[in-house]
CSV table of C-alpha atoms (C1' of nucleotides) and ligand atoms in Angstrom, one decimal:
chain,number,residue,atom,x,y,z
J,235,MET,CA,102.2,139.1,103.9
J,236,PRO,CA,100.1,137.9,106.8
J,237,ASP,CA,98.9,140.7,109.0
J,238,ALA,CA,97.4,140.4,112.4
J,239,SER,CA,95.5,143.6,112.2
J,240,THR,CA,93.5,142.2,109.3
J,241,ILE,CA,92.1,139.5,111.4
J,242,VAL,CA,91.4,141.8,114.3
J,243,THR,CA,89.5,144.1,112.0
J,244,VAL,CA,87.4,141.3,110.7
J,245,LEU,CA,86.6,140.3,114.3
J,246,ASP,CA,85.7,143.8,115.2
J,247,ARG,CA,83.4,144.2,112.2
J,248,ALA,CA,81.6,141.0,113.0
J,249,GLY,CA,80.9,142.2,116.5
J,250,TYR,CA,83.2,139.9,118.5
J,251,ARG,CA,85.2,141.1,121.5
J,252,LEU,CA,88.7,142.2,120.9
J,253,THR,CA,90.4,140.3,123.7
J,254,GLU,CA,94.0,139.9,124.4
J,255,PRO,CA,94.2,136.1,123.7
J,256,ARG,CA,92.5,136.7,120.3
J,257,ARG,CA,95.0,139.4,119.4
J,258,VAL,CA,97.8,137.0,120.4
J,259,VAL,CA,96.5,134.2,118.2
J,260,ALA,CA,96.1,136.6,115.3
J,261,GLY,CA,99.7,137.6,115.9
J,262,LEU,CA,100.9,134.0,115.9
J,263,ILE,CA,99.1,133.4,112.7
J,264,ALA,CA,100.6,136.6,111.2
J,265,GLY,CA,104.1,135.3,112.2
J,266,ARG,CA,103.6,132.1,110.2
J,267,GLU,CA,104.6,131.4,106.7
J,268,GLY,CA,102.5,128.9,104.8
J,269,HIS,CA,100.1,126.5,106.4
J,270,PHE,CA,100.2,125.6,110.1
J,271,THR,CA,98.3,123.4,112.5
J,272,ALA,CA,96.7,124.2,115.8
J,273,ALA,CA,99.6,122.4,117.5
J,274,ASP,CA,102.0,124.7,115.7
J,275,LEU,CA,100.4,127.7,117.3
J,276,VAL,CA,100.4,126.1,120.7
J,277,ASP,CA,104.1,125.5,120.3
J,278,ASP,CA,104.7,129.1,119.1
J,279,ALA,CA,102.8,130.5,122.0
J,280,ARG,CA,104.8,128.5,124.5
J,281,GLU,CA,108.1,129.4,122.9
J,282,ARG,CA,107.3,133.1,123.0
J,283,ARG,CA,106.1,132.8,126.6
J,284,LEU,CA,102.7,134.1,125.6
J,285,ASP,CA,100.1,132.9,128.0
J,286,VAL,CA,97.3,131.5,125.9
J,287,GLY,CA,95.4,128.4,126.7
J,288,ARG,CA,95.2,125.5,124.3
J,289,ALA,CA,91.4,125.5,124.2
J,290,THR,CA,91.5,129.2,123.4
J,291,ILE,CA,93.7,128.6,120.4
J,292,PHE,CA,91.3,126.0,119.1
J,293,ARG,CA,88.4,128.3,119.7
J,294,ALA,CA,90.0,131.2,118.0
J,295,LEU,CA,90.8,129.1,115.0
J,296,GLU,CA,87.3,128.0,114.8
J,297,LEU,CA,86.0,131.5,115.0
J,298,PHE,CA,88.5,132.8,112.5
J,299,THR,CA,87.5,130.0,110.1
J,300,GLU,CA,83.8,131.0,110.5
J,301,LEU,CA,84.7,134.5,109.6
J,302,SER,CA,86.8,133.3,106.6
J,303,ALA,CA,89.9,134.9,107.9
J,304,VAL,CA,91.6,131.6,107.8
J,305,GLU,CA,90.7,128.4,106.0
J,306,ARG,CA,91.2,124.8,106.8
J,307,VAL,CA,93.1,122.7,104.3
J,308,ASP,CA,93.4,119.0,104.4
J,309,LEU,CA,96.9,117.9,103.6
J,310,PRO,CA,97.5,114.7,101.7
J,311,SER,CA,99.0,113.3,105.0
J,312,GLY,CA,95.6,113.7,106.6
J,313,GLU,CA,96.7,116.6,108.8
J,314,HIS,CA,94.3,119.4,109.4
J,315,ALA,CA,96.2,122.6,108.6
J,316,TYR,CA,95.1,126.2,108.3
J,317,VAL,CA,96.1,129.1,106.1
J,318,GLU,CA,95.3,132.8,106.5
J,319,CYS,CA,93.4,134.0,103.5
J,320,GLU,CA,90.9,136.4,101.9
J,321,PRO,CA,87.2,135.9,102.4
J,322,ILE,CA,86.3,135.3,98.8
J,323,HIS,CA,85.9,132.0,96.9
J,324,HIS,CA,89.3,130.8,96.0
J,325,HIS,CA,91.6,127.8,96.2
J,326,HIS,CA,95.1,127.2,97.5
J,327,VAL,CA,98.2,126.1,95.8
J,328,ILE,CA,100.4,124.5,98.4
J,329,CYS,CA,104.1,123.9,98.2
J,330,SER,CA,104.8,120.4,99.3
J,331,GLN,CA,108.4,121.4,100.2
J,332,CYS,CA,108.1,124.6,102.2
J,333,ALA,CA,104.4,124.7,103.0
J,334,ARG,CA,104.0,128.2,101.6
J,335,THR,CA,100.7,128.7,99.9
J,336,THR,CA,99.3,131.0,97.2
J,337,GLU,CA,95.7,131.8,96.6
J,338,VAL,CA,94.1,131.3,93.2
J,339,GLU,CA,90.9,133.1,92.3
J,340,ALA,CA,89.9,132.1,88.8
J,341,CYS,CA,89.5,128.4,89.4
J,342,GLY,CA,87.6,127.6,86.3
J,343,MET,CA,85.6,125.2,88.4
J,344,PRO,CA,82.1,126.5,87.7
J,345,ALA,CA,82.3,125.1,84.2
J,346,VAL,CA,83.6,121.7,85.5
J,347,ALA,CA,80.9,121.6,88.2
J,348,ARG,CA,78.2,122.3,85.7
J,349,GLU,CA,79.5,119.6,83.4
J,350,VAL,CA,79.8,117.1,86.3
J,351,GLY,CA,76.3,117.9,87.4
J,352,LYS,CA,75.0,117.2,83.9
J,353,ALA,CA,76.9,114.0,83.6
J,354,THR,CA,75.9,112.6,87.0
J,355,GLY,CA,72.6,114.2,87.8
J,356,PHE,CA,73.9,115.6,91.0
J,357,LYS,CA,72.9,119.1,92.0
J,358,ILE,CA,76.4,120.4,92.9
J,359,GLN,CA,76.5,122.6,95.9
J,360,SER,CA,80.1,123.1,96.7
J,361,HIS,CA,83.5,121.9,95.8
J,362,ARG,CA,87.0,121.7,97.3
J,363,LEU,CA,90.1,122.0,95.2
J,364,GLU,CA,93.6,121.9,96.5
J,365,LEU,CA,96.6,121.9,94.3
J,366,PHE,CA,100.0,120.6,95.4
J,367,GLY,CA,103.4,121.4,93.8
J,368,ILE,CA,106.7,123.2,94.2
J,369,CYS,CA,106.8,126.9,94.6
J,370,PRO,CA,109.1,129.1,92.5
J,371,ASP,CA,111.5,129.7,95.4
J,372,CYS,CA,111.9,126.0,96.1
J,373,GLN,CA,112.3,125.3,92.4
J,374,ALA,CA,115.1,127.9,92.3
J,375,ALA,CA,116.7,126.6,95.4
J,376,ASN,CA,116.5,123.0,94.2
J,377,SER,CA,118.2,123.7,90.8
J,378,ARG,CA,120.9,125.9,92.4
J,379,ARG,CA,121.6,123.0,94.8
J,380,GLY,CA,121.9,120.7,91.9
L,113,MET,CA,78.0,97.9,93.2
L,114,PRO,CA,80.9,97.3,95.6
L,115,ASP,CA,82.3,93.8,95.4
L,116,ALA,CA,84.5,92.1,97.9
L,117,SER,CA,86.2,89.9,95.4
L,118,THR,CA,87.5,92.8,93.5
L,119,ILE,CA,89.6,93.9,96.5
L,120,VAL,CA,90.7,90.4,97.2
L,121,THR,CA,91.9,90.1,93.6
L,122,VAL,CA,93.8,93.3,93.8
L,123,LEU,CA,95.5,92.1,97.0
L,124,ASP,CA,96.4,88.8,95.4
L,125,ARG,CA,97.9,90.4,92.3
L,126,ALA,CA,100.0,92.7,94.4
L,127,GLY,CA,101.4,89.7,96.3
L,128,TYR,CA,99.8,90.2,99.7
L,129,ARG,CA,98.5,87.3,101.8
L,130,LEU,CA,94.9,86.5,101.5
L,131,THR,CA,94.0,86.3,105.1
L,132,GLU,CA,90.6,85.8,106.7
L,133,PRO,CA,90.6,89.3,108.4
L,134,ARG,CA,91.3,91.0,105.1
L,135,ARG,CA,88.5,89.1,103.4
L,136,VAL,CA,86.2,90.2,106.2
L,137,VAL,CA,87.2,93.8,105.9
L,138,ALA,CA,86.7,93.6,102.1
L,139,GLY,CA,83.3,92.2,102.8
L,140,LEU,CA,82.4,94.9,105.2
L,141,ILE,CA,83.4,97.5,102.6
L,142,ALA,CA,81.4,95.7,100.0
L,143,GLY,CA,78.4,95.9,102.3
L,144,ARG,CA,78.6,99.6,102.5
L,145,GLU,CA,76.8,102.2,100.4
L,146,GLY,CA,78.7,105.5,100.0
L,147,HIS,CA,81.5,106.7,102.2
L,148,PHE,CA,82.4,105.2,105.5
L,149,THR,CA,84.9,105.7,108.3
L,150,ALA,CA,87.2,103.2,110.0
L,151,ALA,CA,84.9,103.4,113.0
L,152,ASP,CA,81.9,102.5,110.8
L,153,LEU,CA,83.7,99.2,109.8
L,154,VAL,CA,84.6,98.5,113.4
L,155,ASP,CA,80.9,98.9,114.4
L,156,ASP,CA,79.8,96.7,111.4
L,157,ALA,CA,82.2,94.0,112.4
L,158,ARG,CA,81.0,93.9,116.0
L,159,GLU,CA,77.3,93.9,115.0
L,160,ARG,CA,77.8,90.9,112.7
L,161,ARG,CA,79.9,89.2,115.3
L,162,LEU,CA,82.9,89.0,113.0
L,163,ASP,CA,86.1,88.8,114.9
L,164,VAL,CA,88.5,91.4,113.5
L,165,GLY,CA,90.7,93.5,115.6
L,166,ARG,CA,90.5,97.3,115.5
L,167,ALA,CA,94.1,97.7,114.5
L,168,THR,CA,93.6,95.2,111.7
L,169,ILE,CA,90.8,97.3,110.2
L,170,PHE,CA,93.0,100.3,110.2
L,171,ARG,CA,95.9,98.3,108.7
L,172,ALA,CA,93.6,96.9,106.0
L,173,LEU,CA,92.3,100.3,105.1
L,174,GLU,CA,95.8,101.6,104.8
L,175,LEU,CA,96.8,98.8,102.6
L,176,PHE,CA,93.7,99.0,100.4
L,177,THR,CA,94.3,102.7,100.0
L,178,GLU,CA,97.9,102.0,98.9
L,179,LEU,CA,96.6,99.6,96.3
L,180,SER,CA,94.0,102.2,95.2
L,181,ALA,CA,91.1,99.8,96.0
L,182,VAL,CA,89.7,102.5,98.2
L,183,GLU,CA,90.4,106.2,98.5
L,184,ARG,CA,90.3,108.6,101.4
L,185,VAL,CA,88.1,111.6,101.1
L,186,ASP,CA,88.1,114.5,103.6
L,187,LEU,CA,84.6,115.5,104.3
L,188,PRO,CA,83.8,119.1,105.0
L,189,SER,CA,83.3,118.2,108.6
L,190,GLY,CA,86.9,117.2,108.9
L,191,GLU,CA,86.2,113.5,109.2
L,192,HIS,CA,88.4,111.1,107.3
L,193,ALA,CA,86.1,108.8,105.3
L,194,TYR,CA,86.8,106.2,102.6
L,195,VAL,CA,85.1,105.1,99.4
L,196,GLU,CA,85.7,102.0,97.3
L,197,CYS,CA,86.8,103.0,93.9
L,198,GLU,CA,88.7,102.2,90.7
L,199,PRO,CA,92.4,102.6,90.5
L,200,ILE,CA,92.5,105.3,87.9
L,201,HIS,CA,92.8,109.1,88.3
L,202,HIS,CA,89.3,110.4,89.1
L,203,HIS,CA,87.3,112.4,91.6
L,204,HIS,CA,84.3,111.9,93.7
L,205,VAL,CA,81.0,113.5,93.8
L,206,ILE,CA,79.6,113.1,97.2
L,207,CYS,CA,76.0,113.4,98.2
L,208,SER,CA,75.8,115.5,101.4
L,209,GLN,CA,72.5,113.9,102.3
L,210,CYS,CA,72.9,110.1,101.9
L,211,ALA,CA,76.7,109.9,101.5
L,212,ARG,CA,76.5,108.0,98.3
L,213,THR,CA,79.4,108.8,95.9
L,214,THR,CA,79.9,108.7,92.2
L,215,GLU,CA,83.2,108.6,90.4
L,216,VAL,CA,84.0,111.2,87.7
L,217,GLU,CA,86.7,110.6,85.3
L,218,ALA,CA,86.9,113.6,82.9
L,219,CYS,CA,87.8,116.2,85.4
L,220,GLY,CA,89.0,118.9,83.1
L,221,MET,CA,91.6,119.6,85.7
L,222,PRO,CA,94.8,119.3,83.6
L,223,ALA,CA,93.9,122.6,81.8
L,224,VAL,CA,93.1,124.3,85.1
L,225,ALA,CA,96.4,123.0,86.6
L,226,ARG,CA,98.4,124.2,83.7
L,227,GLU,CA,96.8,127.6,83.9
L,228,VAL,CA,97.4,127.9,87.6
L,229,GLY,CA,101.0,126.8,87.2
L,230,LYS,CA,101.5,129.6,84.7
L,231,ALA,CA,99.9,132.2,86.9
L,232,THR,CA,101.7,131.3,90.1
L,233,GLY,CA,105.0,129.8,88.9
L,234,PHE,CA,104.3,126.7,90.8
L,235,LYS,CA,105.2,123.3,89.3
L,236,ILE,CA,101.9,121.6,89.9
L,237,GLN,CA,102.3,117.9,91.0
L,238,SER,CA,98.9,116.8,92.1
L,239,HIS,CA,95.5,118.0,93.0
L,240,ARG,CA,92.6,117.0,95.0
L,241,LEU,CA,89.0,117.8,93.9
L,242,GLU,CA,85.9,116.8,95.7
L,243,LEU,CA,82.5,117.9,94.7
L,244,PHE,CA,79.6,117.9,97.2
L,245,GLY,CA,75.9,118.0,96.3
L,246,ILE,CA,72.6,116.2,96.2
L,247,CYS,CA,72.3,112.9,94.3
L,248,PRO,CA,69.4,112.2,91.9
L,249,ASP,CA,67.7,109.8,94.3
L,250,CYS,CA,67.8,112.3,97.1
L,251,GLN,CA,66.6,115.1,94.9
L,252,ALA,CA,63.6,112.9,93.8
L,253,ALA,CA,62.9,111.9,97.4
L,254,ASN,CA,63.1,115.5,98.6
L,255,SER,CA,60.6,116.8,96.0
L,256,ARG,CA,58.2,113.9,96.5
L,257,ARG,CA,58.3,114.6,100.2
L,258,GLY,CA,57.5,118.2,99.5
V,96,DG,C1',100.3,66.4,103.7
V,97,DA,C1',103.9,68.2,107.0
V,98,DC,C1',107.5,72.0,107.8
V,99,DG,C1',109.4,76.3,108.4
V,100,DT,C1',109.6,81.1,107.4
V,101,DT,C1',107.7,85.2,108.1
V,102,DG,C1',103.9,88.3,107.2
V,103,DA,C1',99.9,89.2,109.5
V,104,DC,C1',97.0,89.3,113.6
V,105,DG,C1',94.9,91.0,118.0
V,106,DA,C1',95.1,92.7,122.8
V,107,DT,C1',96.6,96.4,124.9
V,108,DA,C1',99.0,100.4,126.0
V,109,DC,C1',99.8,104.5,124.2
V,110,DC,C1',99.7,109.3,121.8
V,111,DG,C1',97.8,113.4,120.3
V,112,DA,C1',94.0,116.2,118.3
V,113,DG,C1',90.0,118.2,119.6
V,114,DT,C1',86.0,118.9,123.0
V,115,DC,C1',83.7,119.8,127.4
V,116,DT,C1',83.1,121.5,132.0
V,117,DC,C1',83.2,124.9,135.2
V,118,DA,C1',84.9,128.4,138.1
V,119,DC,C1',86.8,132.7,137.1
V,120,DT,C1',87.8,137.2,134.6
V,121,DC,C1',87.3,141.1,132.1
V,122,DA,C1',85.3,144.0,128.1
V,123,DG,C1',81.6,146.8,127.2
V,124,DT,C1',77.5,149.1,129.1
V,125,DA,C1',74.4,151.9,132.1
S,298,DT,C1',81.5,152.0,139.5
S,299,DA,C1',78.6,148.1,139.5
S,300,DC,C1',76.7,144.7,136.4
S,301,DT,C1',76.6,140.9,133.1
S,302,DG,C1',77.6,137.7,129.9
S,303,DA,C1',81.1,136.6,126.5
S,304,DG,C1',85.4,134.8,126.8
S,305,DT,C1',89.2,132.4,129.2
S,306,DG,C1',92.2,128.5,131.0
S,307,DA,C1',93.1,124.3,133.7
S,308,DG,C1',92.3,119.9,133.3
S,309,DA,C1',89.5,115.9,132.5
S,310,DC,C1',87.8,113.4,128.8
S,311,DT,C1',86.8,111.3,124.1
S,312,DC,C1',88.2,109.2,120.3
S,313,DG,C1',90.9,108.4,115.9
S,314,DG,C1',95.0,106.4,115.0
S,315,DT,C1',99.7,104.1,116.1
S,316,DA,C1',103.3,101.2,118.4
S,317,DT,C1',104.5,97.0,120.8
S,318,DC,C1',104.9,92.4,121.1
S,319,DG,C1',103.8,87.6,121.7
S,320,DT,C1',101.1,84.4,118.9
S,321,DC,C1',99.3,82.5,114.7
S,322,DA,C1',98.5,81.0,110.2
S,323,DA,C1',99.3,81.7,104.8
S,324,DC,C1',101.9,79.8,101.5
S,325,DG,C1',106.1,78.1,99.2
S,326,DT,C1',108.9,74.1,99.7
S,327,DC,C1',109.7,69.3,100.2
W,46,LIG,ZN1,108.3,126.0,98.5
W,47,LIG,ZN1,86.4,127.0,93.0
W,48,LIG,ZN1,71.8,111.1,98.1
W,49,LIG,ZN1,91.7,115.4,88.3
DNA sequence: GACGTTGACGATACCGAGTCTCACTCAGTA
DNA sequence: TACTGAGTGAGACTCGGTATCGTCAACGTC
C-alpha cells in the first residue's frame, strides 16, 4: 500500500519545501507496485503527461533516499532499483517474478554480524541483506497455470 | 593471496581458450588487493603498458564471474566492484577504509531464510549478504595514529 | 609443423544512467 | 508585495557498459 502522502509528510517534517514536482514524484512512486528504477518513473511521468524534468526525478529520489522514505536495492542484474519503505532497519524480500517486495524486520543479523566480527577481527559497521524468491501470489499463479 | 594461475586453471578446466589477454587480466586481478572496478583494471593495464582492449576487460570479468573466479559486490556507493574469490557459497566482509575483503563461509543464513520464508510466504531462492566494517589492520593503524 | 575452424580480440560507435550548469521560477517570509 | 534562496528543467556532459564487425590467433587435426 504505497501512499504519496506518507512521503510528503516526511518531507515536510524534515523541513524541505513541498513543491509540485516532489508531490508528483511521490505520486508516481505511490502508483508503483514493487521495485522501480529512476527510468521507470521518467517513463511514467511522460505517459501521464506530467511535466517533471529528468534531473528532478533523480534529485527527488536522492532526497527521499536520504530521508529513508525509499531505499535503493541492487538487483542481481546490476540494476539500481528503489522501493518505498519504512524508515527503520529492515531488509527486503524481492519477488524475482513480479518485482513485488516485502519488508522484513527481524533479520537475525546482529547475531551473525557479531559472530563474523569475532571470526574475522573486523569491526562490523553495517550490512546489506537482500533475499530473492517467489512471492505467494506468483506461486499460486504458477501452480494454477500448471 | 590472489593468484593468476588459479583463474587460468579454472578457465582451462571449463574449456575456454587460454588467450594472452585473459592471462593479462588474470594477472591484473592477482595484483590487486581488495575490491576493484573494471575501470581500475583498465587503468592498471595502461599504466603497465599492457595492451588489452577495454571491451576485453569487461568480457573477461563477465566470464570470470560466470566461472565464480571473481564475484561482483555492490558497494554502498552504488559502484559495481569485483573481488577474487572461491567458487563456493560465501559472503564478503569489506573494509570500508582499505577495501580489503575477507570471505566468510558459515553465514548462518539458511536459518534466517527459512524463517523469513515462513513469515512472508515467499519461496526463498537466493540471498545476498554483504558486511561492511573496519579490518584488523586498519583498526590497528587507526589506534596507533591516535 | 602446417591448416582450417572458430572463438576471441580490439577499435570504434553507440547507449543509457546519472551528474552538472545555469538561467529561471516560485515557496515561504517580512 | 517585494525579496531571496531553494528548487526546477533544458541540455550538455561524463562514464560504465554493450554491440558491431573486420581481423587474428588458440588449438584440434592431419
Ligand atoms: Zn511475485
Ligand atoms: Zn539487518
Ligand atoms: Zn582495512
Ligand atoms: Zn549465505
